[in-house]
JSON list of C-alpha atoms in Angstrom, two decimals:
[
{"chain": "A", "resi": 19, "resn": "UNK", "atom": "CA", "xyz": [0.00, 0.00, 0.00]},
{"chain": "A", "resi": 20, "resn": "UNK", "atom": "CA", "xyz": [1.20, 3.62, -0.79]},
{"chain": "A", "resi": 21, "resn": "UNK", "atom": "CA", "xyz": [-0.82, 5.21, 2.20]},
{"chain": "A", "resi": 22, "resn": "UNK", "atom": "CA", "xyz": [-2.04, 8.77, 1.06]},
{"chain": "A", "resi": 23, "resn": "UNK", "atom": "CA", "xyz": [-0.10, 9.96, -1.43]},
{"chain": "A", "resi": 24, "resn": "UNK", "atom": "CA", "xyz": [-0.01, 13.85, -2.61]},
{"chain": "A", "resi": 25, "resn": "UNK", "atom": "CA", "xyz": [1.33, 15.40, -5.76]},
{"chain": "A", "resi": 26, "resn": "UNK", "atom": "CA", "xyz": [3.72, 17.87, -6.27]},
{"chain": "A", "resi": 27, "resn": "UNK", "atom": "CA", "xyz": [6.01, 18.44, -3.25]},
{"chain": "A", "resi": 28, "resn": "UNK", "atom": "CA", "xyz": [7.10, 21.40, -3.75]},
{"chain": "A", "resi": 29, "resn": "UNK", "atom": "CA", "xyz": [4.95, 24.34, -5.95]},
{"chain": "A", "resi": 30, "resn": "UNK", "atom": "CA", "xyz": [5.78, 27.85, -6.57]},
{"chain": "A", "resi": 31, "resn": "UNK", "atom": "CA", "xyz": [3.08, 30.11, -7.86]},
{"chain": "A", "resi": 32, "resn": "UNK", "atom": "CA", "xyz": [2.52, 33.46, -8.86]},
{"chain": "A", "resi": 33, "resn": "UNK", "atom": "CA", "xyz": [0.00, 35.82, -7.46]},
{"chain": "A", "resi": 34, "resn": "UNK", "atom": "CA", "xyz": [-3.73, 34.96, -9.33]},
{"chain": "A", "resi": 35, "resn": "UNK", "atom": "CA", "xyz": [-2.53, 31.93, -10.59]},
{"chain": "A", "resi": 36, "resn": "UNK", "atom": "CA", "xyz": [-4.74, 28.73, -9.94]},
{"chain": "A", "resi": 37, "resn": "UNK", "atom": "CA", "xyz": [-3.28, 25.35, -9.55]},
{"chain": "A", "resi": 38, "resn": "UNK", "atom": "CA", "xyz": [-4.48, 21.74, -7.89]},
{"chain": "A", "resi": 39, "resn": "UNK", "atom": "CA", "xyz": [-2.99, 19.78, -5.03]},
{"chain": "A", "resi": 40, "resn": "UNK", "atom": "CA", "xyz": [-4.08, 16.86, -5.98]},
{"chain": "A", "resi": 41, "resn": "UNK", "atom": "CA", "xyz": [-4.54, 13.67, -2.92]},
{"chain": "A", "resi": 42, "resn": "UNK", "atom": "CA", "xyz": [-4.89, 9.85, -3.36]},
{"chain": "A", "resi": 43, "resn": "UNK", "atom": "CA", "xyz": [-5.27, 7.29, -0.88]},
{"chain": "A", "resi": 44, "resn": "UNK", "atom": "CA", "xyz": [-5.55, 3.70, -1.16]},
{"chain": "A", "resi": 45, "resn": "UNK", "atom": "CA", "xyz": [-6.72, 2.42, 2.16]},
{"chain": "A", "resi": 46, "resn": "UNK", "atom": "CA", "xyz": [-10.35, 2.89, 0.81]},
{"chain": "A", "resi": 47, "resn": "UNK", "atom": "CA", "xyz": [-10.80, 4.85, 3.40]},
{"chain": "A", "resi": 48, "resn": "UNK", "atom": "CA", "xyz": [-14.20, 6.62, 3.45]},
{"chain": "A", "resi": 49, "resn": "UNK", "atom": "CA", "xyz": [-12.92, 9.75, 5.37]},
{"chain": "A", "resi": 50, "resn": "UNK", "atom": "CA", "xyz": [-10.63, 12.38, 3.40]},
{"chain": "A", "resi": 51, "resn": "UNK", "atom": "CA", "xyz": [-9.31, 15.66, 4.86]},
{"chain": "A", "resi": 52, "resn": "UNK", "atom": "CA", "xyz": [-7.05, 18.93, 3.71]},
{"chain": "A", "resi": 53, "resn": "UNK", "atom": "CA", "xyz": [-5.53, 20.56, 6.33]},
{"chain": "A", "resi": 54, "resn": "UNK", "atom": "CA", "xyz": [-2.60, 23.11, 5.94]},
{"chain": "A", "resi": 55, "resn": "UNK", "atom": "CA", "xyz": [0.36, 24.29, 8.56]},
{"chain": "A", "resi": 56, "resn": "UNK", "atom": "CA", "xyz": [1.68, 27.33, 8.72]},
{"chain": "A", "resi": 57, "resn": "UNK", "atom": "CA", "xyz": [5.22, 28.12, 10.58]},
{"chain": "A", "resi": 58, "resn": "UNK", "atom": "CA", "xyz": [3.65, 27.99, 14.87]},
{"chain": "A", "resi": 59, "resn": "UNK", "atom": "CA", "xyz": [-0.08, 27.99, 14.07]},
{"chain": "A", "resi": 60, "resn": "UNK", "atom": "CA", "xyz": [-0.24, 24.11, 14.17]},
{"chain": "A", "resi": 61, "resn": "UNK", "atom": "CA", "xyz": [-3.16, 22.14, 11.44]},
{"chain": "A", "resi": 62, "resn": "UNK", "atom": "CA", "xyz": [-6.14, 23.90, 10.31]},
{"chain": "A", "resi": 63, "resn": "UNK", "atom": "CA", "xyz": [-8.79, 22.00, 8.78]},
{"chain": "A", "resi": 64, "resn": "UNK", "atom": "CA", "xyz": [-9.53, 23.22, 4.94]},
{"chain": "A", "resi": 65, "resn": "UNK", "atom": "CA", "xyz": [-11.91, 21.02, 3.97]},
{"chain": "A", "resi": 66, "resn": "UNK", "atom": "CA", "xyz": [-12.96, 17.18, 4.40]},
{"chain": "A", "resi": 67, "resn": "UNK", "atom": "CA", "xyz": [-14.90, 14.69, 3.08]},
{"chain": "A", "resi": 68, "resn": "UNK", "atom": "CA", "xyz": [-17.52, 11.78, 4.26]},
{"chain": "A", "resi": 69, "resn": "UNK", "atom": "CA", "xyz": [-17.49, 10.14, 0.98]},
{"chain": "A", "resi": 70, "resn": "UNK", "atom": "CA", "xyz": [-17.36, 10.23, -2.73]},
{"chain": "A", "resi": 71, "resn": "UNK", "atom": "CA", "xyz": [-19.56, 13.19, -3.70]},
{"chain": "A", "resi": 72, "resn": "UNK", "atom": "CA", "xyz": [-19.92, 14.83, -0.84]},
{"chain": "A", "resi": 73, "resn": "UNK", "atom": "CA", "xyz": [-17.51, 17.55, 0.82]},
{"chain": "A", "resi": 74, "resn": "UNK", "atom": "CA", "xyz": [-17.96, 19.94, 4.21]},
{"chain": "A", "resi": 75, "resn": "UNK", "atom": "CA", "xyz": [-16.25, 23.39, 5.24]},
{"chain": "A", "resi": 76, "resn": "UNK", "atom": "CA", "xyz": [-13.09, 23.13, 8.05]},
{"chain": "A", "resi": 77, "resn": "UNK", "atom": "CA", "xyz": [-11.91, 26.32, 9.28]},
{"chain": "A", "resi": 78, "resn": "UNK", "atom": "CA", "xyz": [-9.98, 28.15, 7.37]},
{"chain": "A", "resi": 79, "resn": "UNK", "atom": "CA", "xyz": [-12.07, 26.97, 3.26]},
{"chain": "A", "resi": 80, "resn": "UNK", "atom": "CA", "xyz": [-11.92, 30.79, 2.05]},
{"chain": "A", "resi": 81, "resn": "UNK", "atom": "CA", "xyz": [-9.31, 30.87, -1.25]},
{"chain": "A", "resi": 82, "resn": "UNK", "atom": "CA", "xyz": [-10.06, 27.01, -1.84]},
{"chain": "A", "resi": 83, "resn": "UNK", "atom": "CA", "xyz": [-12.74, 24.47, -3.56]},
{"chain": "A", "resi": 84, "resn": "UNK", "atom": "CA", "xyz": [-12.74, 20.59, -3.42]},
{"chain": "A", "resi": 85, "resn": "UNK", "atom": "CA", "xyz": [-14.18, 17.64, -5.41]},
{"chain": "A", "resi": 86, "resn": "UNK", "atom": "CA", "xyz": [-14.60, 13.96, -4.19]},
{"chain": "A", "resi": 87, "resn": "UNK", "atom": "CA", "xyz": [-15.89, 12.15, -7.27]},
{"chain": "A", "resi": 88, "resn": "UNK", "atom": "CA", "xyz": [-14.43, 8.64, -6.52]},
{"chain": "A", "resi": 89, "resn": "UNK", "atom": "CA", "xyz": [-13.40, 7.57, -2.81]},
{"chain": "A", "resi": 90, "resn": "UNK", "atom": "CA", "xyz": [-9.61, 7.30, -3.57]},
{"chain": "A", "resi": 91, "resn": "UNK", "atom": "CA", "xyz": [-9.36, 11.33, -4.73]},
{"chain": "A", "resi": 92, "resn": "UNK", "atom": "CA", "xyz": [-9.59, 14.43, -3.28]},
{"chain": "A", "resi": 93, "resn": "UNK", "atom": "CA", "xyz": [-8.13, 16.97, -5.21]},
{"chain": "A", "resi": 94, "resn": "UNK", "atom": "CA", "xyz": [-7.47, 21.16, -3.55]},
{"chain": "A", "resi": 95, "resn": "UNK", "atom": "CA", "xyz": [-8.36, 23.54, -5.89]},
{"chain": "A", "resi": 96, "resn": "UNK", "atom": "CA", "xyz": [-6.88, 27.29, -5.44]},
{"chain": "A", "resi": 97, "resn": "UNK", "atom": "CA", "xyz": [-8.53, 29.55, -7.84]},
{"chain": "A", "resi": 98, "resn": "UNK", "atom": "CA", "xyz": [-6.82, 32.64, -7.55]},
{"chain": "A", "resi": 99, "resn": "UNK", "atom": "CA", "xyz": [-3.65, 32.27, -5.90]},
{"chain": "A", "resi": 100, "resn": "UNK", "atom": "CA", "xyz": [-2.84, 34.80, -3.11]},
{"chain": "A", "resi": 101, "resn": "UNK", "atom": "CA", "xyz": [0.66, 35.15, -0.32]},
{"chain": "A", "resi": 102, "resn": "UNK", "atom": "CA", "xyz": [-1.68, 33.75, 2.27]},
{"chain": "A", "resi": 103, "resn": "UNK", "atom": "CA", "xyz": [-1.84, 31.10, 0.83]},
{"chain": "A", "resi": 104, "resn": "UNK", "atom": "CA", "xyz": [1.91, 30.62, 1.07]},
{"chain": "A", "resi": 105, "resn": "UNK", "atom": "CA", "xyz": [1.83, 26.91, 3.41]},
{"chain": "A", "resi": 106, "resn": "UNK", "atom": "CA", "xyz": [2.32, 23.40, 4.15]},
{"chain": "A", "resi": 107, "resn": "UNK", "atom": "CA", "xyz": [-0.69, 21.08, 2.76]},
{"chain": "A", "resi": 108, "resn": "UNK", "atom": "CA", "xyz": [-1.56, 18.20, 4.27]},
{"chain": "A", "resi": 109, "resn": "UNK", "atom": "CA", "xyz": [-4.08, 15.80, 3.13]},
{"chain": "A", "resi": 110, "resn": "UNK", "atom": "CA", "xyz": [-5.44, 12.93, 5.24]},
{"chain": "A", "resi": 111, "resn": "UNK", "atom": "CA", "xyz": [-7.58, 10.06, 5.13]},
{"chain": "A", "resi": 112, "resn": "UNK", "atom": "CA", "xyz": [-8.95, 7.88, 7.73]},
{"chain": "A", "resi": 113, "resn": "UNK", "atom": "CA", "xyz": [-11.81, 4.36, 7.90]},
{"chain": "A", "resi": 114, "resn": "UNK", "atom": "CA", "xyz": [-14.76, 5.54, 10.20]},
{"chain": "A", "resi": 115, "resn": "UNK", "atom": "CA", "xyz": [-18.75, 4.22, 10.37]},
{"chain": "A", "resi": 116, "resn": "UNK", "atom": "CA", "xyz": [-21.25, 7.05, 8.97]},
{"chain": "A", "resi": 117, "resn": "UNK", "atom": "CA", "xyz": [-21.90, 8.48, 12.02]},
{"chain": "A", "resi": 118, "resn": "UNK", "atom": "CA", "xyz": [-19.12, 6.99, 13.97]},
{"chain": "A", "resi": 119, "resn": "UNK", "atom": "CA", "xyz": [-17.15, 8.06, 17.03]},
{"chain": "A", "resi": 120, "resn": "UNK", "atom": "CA", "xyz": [-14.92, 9.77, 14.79]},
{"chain": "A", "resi": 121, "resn": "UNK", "atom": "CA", "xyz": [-12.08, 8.32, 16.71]},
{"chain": "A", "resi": 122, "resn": "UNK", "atom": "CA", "xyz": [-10.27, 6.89, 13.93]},
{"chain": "A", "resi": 123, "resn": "UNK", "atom": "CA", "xyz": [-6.86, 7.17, 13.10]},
{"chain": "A", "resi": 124, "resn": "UNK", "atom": "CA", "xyz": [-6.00, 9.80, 10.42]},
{"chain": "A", "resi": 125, "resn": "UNK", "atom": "CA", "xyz": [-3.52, 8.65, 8.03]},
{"chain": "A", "resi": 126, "resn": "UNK", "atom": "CA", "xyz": [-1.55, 12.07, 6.27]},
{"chain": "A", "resi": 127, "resn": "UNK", "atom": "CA", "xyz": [0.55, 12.37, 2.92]},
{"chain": "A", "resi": 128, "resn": "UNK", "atom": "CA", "xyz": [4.15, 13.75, 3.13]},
{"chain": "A", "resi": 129, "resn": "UNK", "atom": "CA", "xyz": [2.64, 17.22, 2.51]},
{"chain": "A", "resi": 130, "resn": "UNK", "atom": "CA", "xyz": [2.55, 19.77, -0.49]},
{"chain": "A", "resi": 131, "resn": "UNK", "atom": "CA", "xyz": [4.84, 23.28, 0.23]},
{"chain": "A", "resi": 132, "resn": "UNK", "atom": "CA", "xyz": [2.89, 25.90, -1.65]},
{"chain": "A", "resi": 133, "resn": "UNK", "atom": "CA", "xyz": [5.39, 29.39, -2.07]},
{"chain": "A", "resi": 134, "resn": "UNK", "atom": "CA", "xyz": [2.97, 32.09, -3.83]},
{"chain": "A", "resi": 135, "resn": "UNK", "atom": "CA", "xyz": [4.78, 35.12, -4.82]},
{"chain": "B", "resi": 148, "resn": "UNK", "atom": "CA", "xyz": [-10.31, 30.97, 18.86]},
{"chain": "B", "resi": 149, "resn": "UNK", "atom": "CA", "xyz": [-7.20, 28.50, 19.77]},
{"chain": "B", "resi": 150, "resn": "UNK", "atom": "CA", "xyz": [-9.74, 24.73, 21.47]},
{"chain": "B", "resi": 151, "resn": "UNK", "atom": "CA", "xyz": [-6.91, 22.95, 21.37]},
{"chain": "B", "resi": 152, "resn": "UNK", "atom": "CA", "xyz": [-3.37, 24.53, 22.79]},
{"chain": "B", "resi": 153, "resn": "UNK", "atom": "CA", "xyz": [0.05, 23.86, 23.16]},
{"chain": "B", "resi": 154, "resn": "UNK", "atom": "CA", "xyz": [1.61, 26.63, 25.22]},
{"chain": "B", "resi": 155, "resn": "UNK", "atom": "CA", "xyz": [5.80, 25.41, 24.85]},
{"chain": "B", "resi": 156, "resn": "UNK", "atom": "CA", "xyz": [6.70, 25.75, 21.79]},
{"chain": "B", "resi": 157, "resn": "UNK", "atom": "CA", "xyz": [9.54, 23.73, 22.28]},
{"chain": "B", "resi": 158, "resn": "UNK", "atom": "CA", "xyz": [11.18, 21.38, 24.65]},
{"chain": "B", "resi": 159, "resn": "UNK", "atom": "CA", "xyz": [14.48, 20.12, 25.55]},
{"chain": "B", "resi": 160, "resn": "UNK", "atom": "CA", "xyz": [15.36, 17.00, 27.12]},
{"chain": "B", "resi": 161, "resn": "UNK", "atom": "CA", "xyz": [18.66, 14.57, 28.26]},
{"chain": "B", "resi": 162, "resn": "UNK", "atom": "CA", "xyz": [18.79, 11.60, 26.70]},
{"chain": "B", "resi": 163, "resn": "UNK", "atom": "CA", "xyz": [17.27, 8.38, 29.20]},
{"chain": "B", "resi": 164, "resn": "UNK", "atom": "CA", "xyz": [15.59, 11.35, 30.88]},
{"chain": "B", "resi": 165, "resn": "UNK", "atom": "CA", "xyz": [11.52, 11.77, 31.08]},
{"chain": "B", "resi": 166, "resn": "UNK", "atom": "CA", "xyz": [10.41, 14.32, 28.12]},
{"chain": "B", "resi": 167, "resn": "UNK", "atom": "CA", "xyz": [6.79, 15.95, 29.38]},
{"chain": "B", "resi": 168, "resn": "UNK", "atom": "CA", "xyz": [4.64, 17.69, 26.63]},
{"chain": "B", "resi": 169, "resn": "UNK", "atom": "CA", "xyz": [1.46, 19.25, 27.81]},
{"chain": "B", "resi": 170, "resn": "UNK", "atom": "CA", "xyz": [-1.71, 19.97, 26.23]},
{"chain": "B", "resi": 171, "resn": "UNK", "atom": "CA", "xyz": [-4.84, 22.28, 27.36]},
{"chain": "B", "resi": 172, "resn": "UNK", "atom": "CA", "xyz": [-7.60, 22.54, 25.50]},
{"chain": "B", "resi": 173, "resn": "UNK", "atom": "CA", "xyz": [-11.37, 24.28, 26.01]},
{"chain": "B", "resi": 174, "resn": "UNK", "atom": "CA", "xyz": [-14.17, 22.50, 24.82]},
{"chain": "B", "resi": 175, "resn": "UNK", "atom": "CA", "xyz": [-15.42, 20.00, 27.45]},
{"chain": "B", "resi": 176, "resn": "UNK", "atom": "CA", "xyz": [-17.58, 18.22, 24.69]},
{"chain": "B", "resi": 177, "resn": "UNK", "atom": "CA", "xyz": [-14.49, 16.72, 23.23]},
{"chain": "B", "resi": 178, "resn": "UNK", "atom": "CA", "xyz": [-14.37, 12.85, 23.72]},
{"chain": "B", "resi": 179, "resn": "UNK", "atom": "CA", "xyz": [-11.07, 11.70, 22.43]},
{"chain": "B", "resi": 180, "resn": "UNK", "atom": "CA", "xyz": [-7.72, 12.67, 22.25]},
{"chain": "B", "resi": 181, "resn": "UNK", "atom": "CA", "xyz": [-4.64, 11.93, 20.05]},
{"chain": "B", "resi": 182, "resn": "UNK", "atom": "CA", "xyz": [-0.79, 12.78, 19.79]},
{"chain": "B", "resi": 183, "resn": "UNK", "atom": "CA", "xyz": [0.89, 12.97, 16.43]},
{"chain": "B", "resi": 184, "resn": "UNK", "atom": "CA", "xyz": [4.57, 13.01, 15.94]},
{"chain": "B", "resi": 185, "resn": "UNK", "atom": "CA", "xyz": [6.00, 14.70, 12.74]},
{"chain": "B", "resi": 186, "resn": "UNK", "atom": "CA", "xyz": [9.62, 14.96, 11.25]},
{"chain": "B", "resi": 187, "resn": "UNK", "atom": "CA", "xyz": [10.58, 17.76, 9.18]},
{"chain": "B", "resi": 188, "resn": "UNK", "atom": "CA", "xyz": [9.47, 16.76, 5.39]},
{"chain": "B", "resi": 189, "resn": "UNK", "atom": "CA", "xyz": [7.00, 13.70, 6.27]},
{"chain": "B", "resi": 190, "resn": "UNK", "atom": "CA", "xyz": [3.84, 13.82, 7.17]},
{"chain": "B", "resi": 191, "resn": "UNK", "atom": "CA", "xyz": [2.05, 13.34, 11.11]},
{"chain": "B", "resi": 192, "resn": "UNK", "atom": "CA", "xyz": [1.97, 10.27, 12.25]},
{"chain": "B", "resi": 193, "resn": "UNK", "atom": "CA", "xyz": [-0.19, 9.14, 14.72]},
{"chain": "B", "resi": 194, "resn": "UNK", "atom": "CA", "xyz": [1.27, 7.94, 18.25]},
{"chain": "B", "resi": 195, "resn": "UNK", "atom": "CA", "xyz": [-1.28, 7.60, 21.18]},
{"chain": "B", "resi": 196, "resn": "UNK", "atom": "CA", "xyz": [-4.72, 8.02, 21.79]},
{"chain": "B", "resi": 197, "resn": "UNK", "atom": "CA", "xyz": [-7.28, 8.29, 25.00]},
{"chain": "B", "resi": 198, "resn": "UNK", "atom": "CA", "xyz": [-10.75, 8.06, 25.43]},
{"chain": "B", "resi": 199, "resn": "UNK", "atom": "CA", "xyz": [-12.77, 10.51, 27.52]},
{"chain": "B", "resi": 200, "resn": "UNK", "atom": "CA", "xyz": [-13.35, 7.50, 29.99]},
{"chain": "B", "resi": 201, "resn": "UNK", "atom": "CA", "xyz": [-9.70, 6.80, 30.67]},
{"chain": "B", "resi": 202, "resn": "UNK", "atom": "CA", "xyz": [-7.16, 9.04, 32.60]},
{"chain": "B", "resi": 203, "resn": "UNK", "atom": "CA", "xyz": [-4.94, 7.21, 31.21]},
{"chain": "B", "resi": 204, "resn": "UNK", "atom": "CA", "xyz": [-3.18, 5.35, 28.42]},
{"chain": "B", "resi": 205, "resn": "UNK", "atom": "CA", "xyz": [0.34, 3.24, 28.02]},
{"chain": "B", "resi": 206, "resn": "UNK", "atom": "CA", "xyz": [2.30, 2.37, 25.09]},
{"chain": "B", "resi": 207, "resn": "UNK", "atom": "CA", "xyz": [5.27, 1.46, 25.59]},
{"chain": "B", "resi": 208, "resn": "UNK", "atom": "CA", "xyz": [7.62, 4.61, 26.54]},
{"chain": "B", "resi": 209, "resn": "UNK", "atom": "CA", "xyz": [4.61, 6.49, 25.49]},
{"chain": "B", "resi": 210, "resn": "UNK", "atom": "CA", "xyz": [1.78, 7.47, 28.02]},
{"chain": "B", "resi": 211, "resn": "UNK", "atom": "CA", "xyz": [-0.92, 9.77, 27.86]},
{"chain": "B", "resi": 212, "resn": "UNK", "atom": "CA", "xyz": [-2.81, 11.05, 31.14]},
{"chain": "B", "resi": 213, "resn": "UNK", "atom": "CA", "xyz": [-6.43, 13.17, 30.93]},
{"chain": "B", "resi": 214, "resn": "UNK", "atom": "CA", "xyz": [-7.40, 15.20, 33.62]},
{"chain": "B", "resi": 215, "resn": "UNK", "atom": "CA", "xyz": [-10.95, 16.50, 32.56]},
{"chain": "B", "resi": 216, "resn": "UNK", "atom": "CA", "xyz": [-11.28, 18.70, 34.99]},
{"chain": "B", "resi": 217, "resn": "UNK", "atom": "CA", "xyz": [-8.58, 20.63, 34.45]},
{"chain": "B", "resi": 218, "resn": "UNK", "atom": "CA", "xyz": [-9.12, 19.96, 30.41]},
{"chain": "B", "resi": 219, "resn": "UNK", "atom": "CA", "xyz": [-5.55, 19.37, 30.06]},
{"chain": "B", "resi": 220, "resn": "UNK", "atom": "CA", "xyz": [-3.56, 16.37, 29.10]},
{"chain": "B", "resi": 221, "resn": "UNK", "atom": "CA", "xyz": [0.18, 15.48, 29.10]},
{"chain": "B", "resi": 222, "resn": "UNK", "atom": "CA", "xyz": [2.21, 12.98, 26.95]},
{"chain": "B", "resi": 223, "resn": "UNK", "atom": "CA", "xyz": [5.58, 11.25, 29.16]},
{"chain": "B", "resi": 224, "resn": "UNK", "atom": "CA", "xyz": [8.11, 9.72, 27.07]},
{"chain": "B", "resi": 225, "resn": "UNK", "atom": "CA", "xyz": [10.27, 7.97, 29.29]},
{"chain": "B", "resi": 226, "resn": "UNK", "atom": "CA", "xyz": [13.07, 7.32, 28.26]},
{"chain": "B", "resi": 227, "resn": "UNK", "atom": "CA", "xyz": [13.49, 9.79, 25.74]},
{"chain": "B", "resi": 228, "resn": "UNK", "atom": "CA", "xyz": [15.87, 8.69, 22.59]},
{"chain": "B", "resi": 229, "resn": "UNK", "atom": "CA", "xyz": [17.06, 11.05, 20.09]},
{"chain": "B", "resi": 230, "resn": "UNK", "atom": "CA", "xyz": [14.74, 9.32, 17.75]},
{"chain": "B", "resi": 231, "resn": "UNK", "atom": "CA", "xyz": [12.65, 10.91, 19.81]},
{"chain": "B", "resi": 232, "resn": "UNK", "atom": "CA", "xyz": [12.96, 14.63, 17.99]},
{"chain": "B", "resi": 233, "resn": "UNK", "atom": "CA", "xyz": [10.61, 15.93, 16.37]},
{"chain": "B", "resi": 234, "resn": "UNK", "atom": "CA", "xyz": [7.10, 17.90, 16.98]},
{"chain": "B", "resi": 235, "resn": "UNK", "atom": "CA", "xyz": [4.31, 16.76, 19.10]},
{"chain": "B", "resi": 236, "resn": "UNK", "atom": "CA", "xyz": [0.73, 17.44, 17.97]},
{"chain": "B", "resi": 237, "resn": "UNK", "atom": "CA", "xyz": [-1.77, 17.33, 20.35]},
{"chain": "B", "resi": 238, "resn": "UNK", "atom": "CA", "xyz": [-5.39, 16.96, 18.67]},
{"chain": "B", "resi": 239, "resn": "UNK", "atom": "CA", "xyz": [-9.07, 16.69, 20.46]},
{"chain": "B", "resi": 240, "resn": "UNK", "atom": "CA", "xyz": [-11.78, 14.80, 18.24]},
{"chain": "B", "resi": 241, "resn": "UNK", "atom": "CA", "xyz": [-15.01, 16.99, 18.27]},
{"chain": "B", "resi": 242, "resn": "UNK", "atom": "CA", "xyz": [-18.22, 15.37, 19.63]},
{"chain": "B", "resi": 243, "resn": "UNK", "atom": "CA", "xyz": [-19.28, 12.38, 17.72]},
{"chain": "B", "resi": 244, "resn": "UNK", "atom": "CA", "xyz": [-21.06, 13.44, 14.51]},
{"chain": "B", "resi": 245, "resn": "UNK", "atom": "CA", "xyz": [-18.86, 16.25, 13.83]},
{"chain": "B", "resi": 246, "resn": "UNK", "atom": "CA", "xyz": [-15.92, 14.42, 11.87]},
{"chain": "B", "resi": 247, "resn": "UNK", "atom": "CA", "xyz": [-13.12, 16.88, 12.72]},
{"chain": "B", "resi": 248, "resn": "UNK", "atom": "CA", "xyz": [-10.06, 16.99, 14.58]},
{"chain": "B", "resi": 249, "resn": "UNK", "atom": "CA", "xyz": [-8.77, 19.65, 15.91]},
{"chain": "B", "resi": 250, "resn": "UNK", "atom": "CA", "xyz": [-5.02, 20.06, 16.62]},
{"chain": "B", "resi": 251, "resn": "UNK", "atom": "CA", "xyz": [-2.74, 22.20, 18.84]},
{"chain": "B", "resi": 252, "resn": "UNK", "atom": "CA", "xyz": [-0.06, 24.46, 17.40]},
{"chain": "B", "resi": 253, "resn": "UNK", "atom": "CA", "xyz": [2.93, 21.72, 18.25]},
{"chain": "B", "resi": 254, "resn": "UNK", "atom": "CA", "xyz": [6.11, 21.14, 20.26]},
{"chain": "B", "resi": 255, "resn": "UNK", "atom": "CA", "xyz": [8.84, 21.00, 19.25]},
{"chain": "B", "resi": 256, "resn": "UNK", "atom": "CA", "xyz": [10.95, 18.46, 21.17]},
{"chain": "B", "resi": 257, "resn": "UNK", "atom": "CA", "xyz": [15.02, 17.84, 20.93]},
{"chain": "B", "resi": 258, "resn": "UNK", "atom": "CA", "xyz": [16.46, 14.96, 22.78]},
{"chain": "B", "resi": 259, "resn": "UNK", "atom": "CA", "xyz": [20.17, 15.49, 23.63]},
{"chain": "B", "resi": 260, "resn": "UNK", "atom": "CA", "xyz": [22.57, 13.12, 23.02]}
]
């Protein structure tokens, strides 16, 4: 097994330029998450997913869109690149019931570092 | 609005010695707790968990102890190993339904030879 797997590494973009971080797992794990670091503000939550086709607001979504047609992808879209956007991207995946405890363990990729200049 | 906080940013520690993170956090509806341990360029990976239920949890070098009333939890790594670098996560699962986790900012901990 891979694990979660994200793609590219390393991105630098220019101010108003769009681009896609794009996340595979292949745990078929129903749970998928984005979540980005910056440098001593810890993991926000971007956005996450229950299951193919549907997607739900973390805290910090403004700047970013998300698609989860099939349960191994979840793609980040940023539309119009901005500085704040300058971060670590994580993307996560865990195995939970609908309605579970939510206790799983959350398996993350090696991360995406996003420069926007 | 920091729920979940991590108030050393960094930590340093004798080898063989006892390494003590600490973890507060400020919504009493969380149920479960987790510690993550990342190294520069990888991703978190997940290290110890406790239920609401439990004050405490043991694997290994690694425990966790809860004290709800004081909504703060601490991670002991005895003995710490220079392996042992890296930074410490703590992260509080919301109440059941909610599908989130919420983590602290991080310590940073560095294990001295």
């Amino acid at each position: 097994n891979a694990g979660v797997t994200q793609t590219p590494k390393f991105r630098i973009l220019k101010i108003g330029q769009s681009m896609t971080l794009q996340c595979a797992q292949d745990m078929n794990h129903n749970y998928m998450y984005w979540y980005r670091q910056d440098p001593g503000m810890g993991l926000k939550l971007i956005y996450y997913s229950v299951g193919a086709g549907i997607t739900d607001k973390g805290e910090v979504p403004n700047g970013y869109n998300v698609s989860r047609s099939t349960t191994e992808d979840f793609p980040l879209r940023l539309e119009l690149a901005a500085p704040s956007q300058t971060s670590v991207y994580f993307c996560a995946s865990r195995w939970d019931q609908r309605g579970g405890q939510g206790h799983g363990e959350l398996f993350f990729g090696e991360g995406s570092r996003l420069t926007v200049l | 609005d920091q729920q979940v906080k991590q108030n050393s940013p960094s930590l340093s520690v004798q080898e063989g010695r006892i390494s003590i993170l600490n973890c507060d956090y400020t919504n009493s509806m969380f149920d479960y707790f987790l510690w993550y341990k990342k190294y520069p360029a990888e991703g978190p990976t997940f290290l110890i968990s406790i239920s609401s239920i439990k004050d405490k949890n043991e694997d290994g070098r690694f425990t966790v102890f809860l004290n709800k009333s004081a909504k703060h939890l601490s991670l002991h790594i005895v003995p710490s190993q220079p392996g042992d670098s890296a930074v410490y996560f703590c992260a509080a699962s919301a109440p059941r339904g909610s599908n989130k986790l919420i983590f602290g900012t991080g310590t940073l901990l560095a294990v001295q030879p």
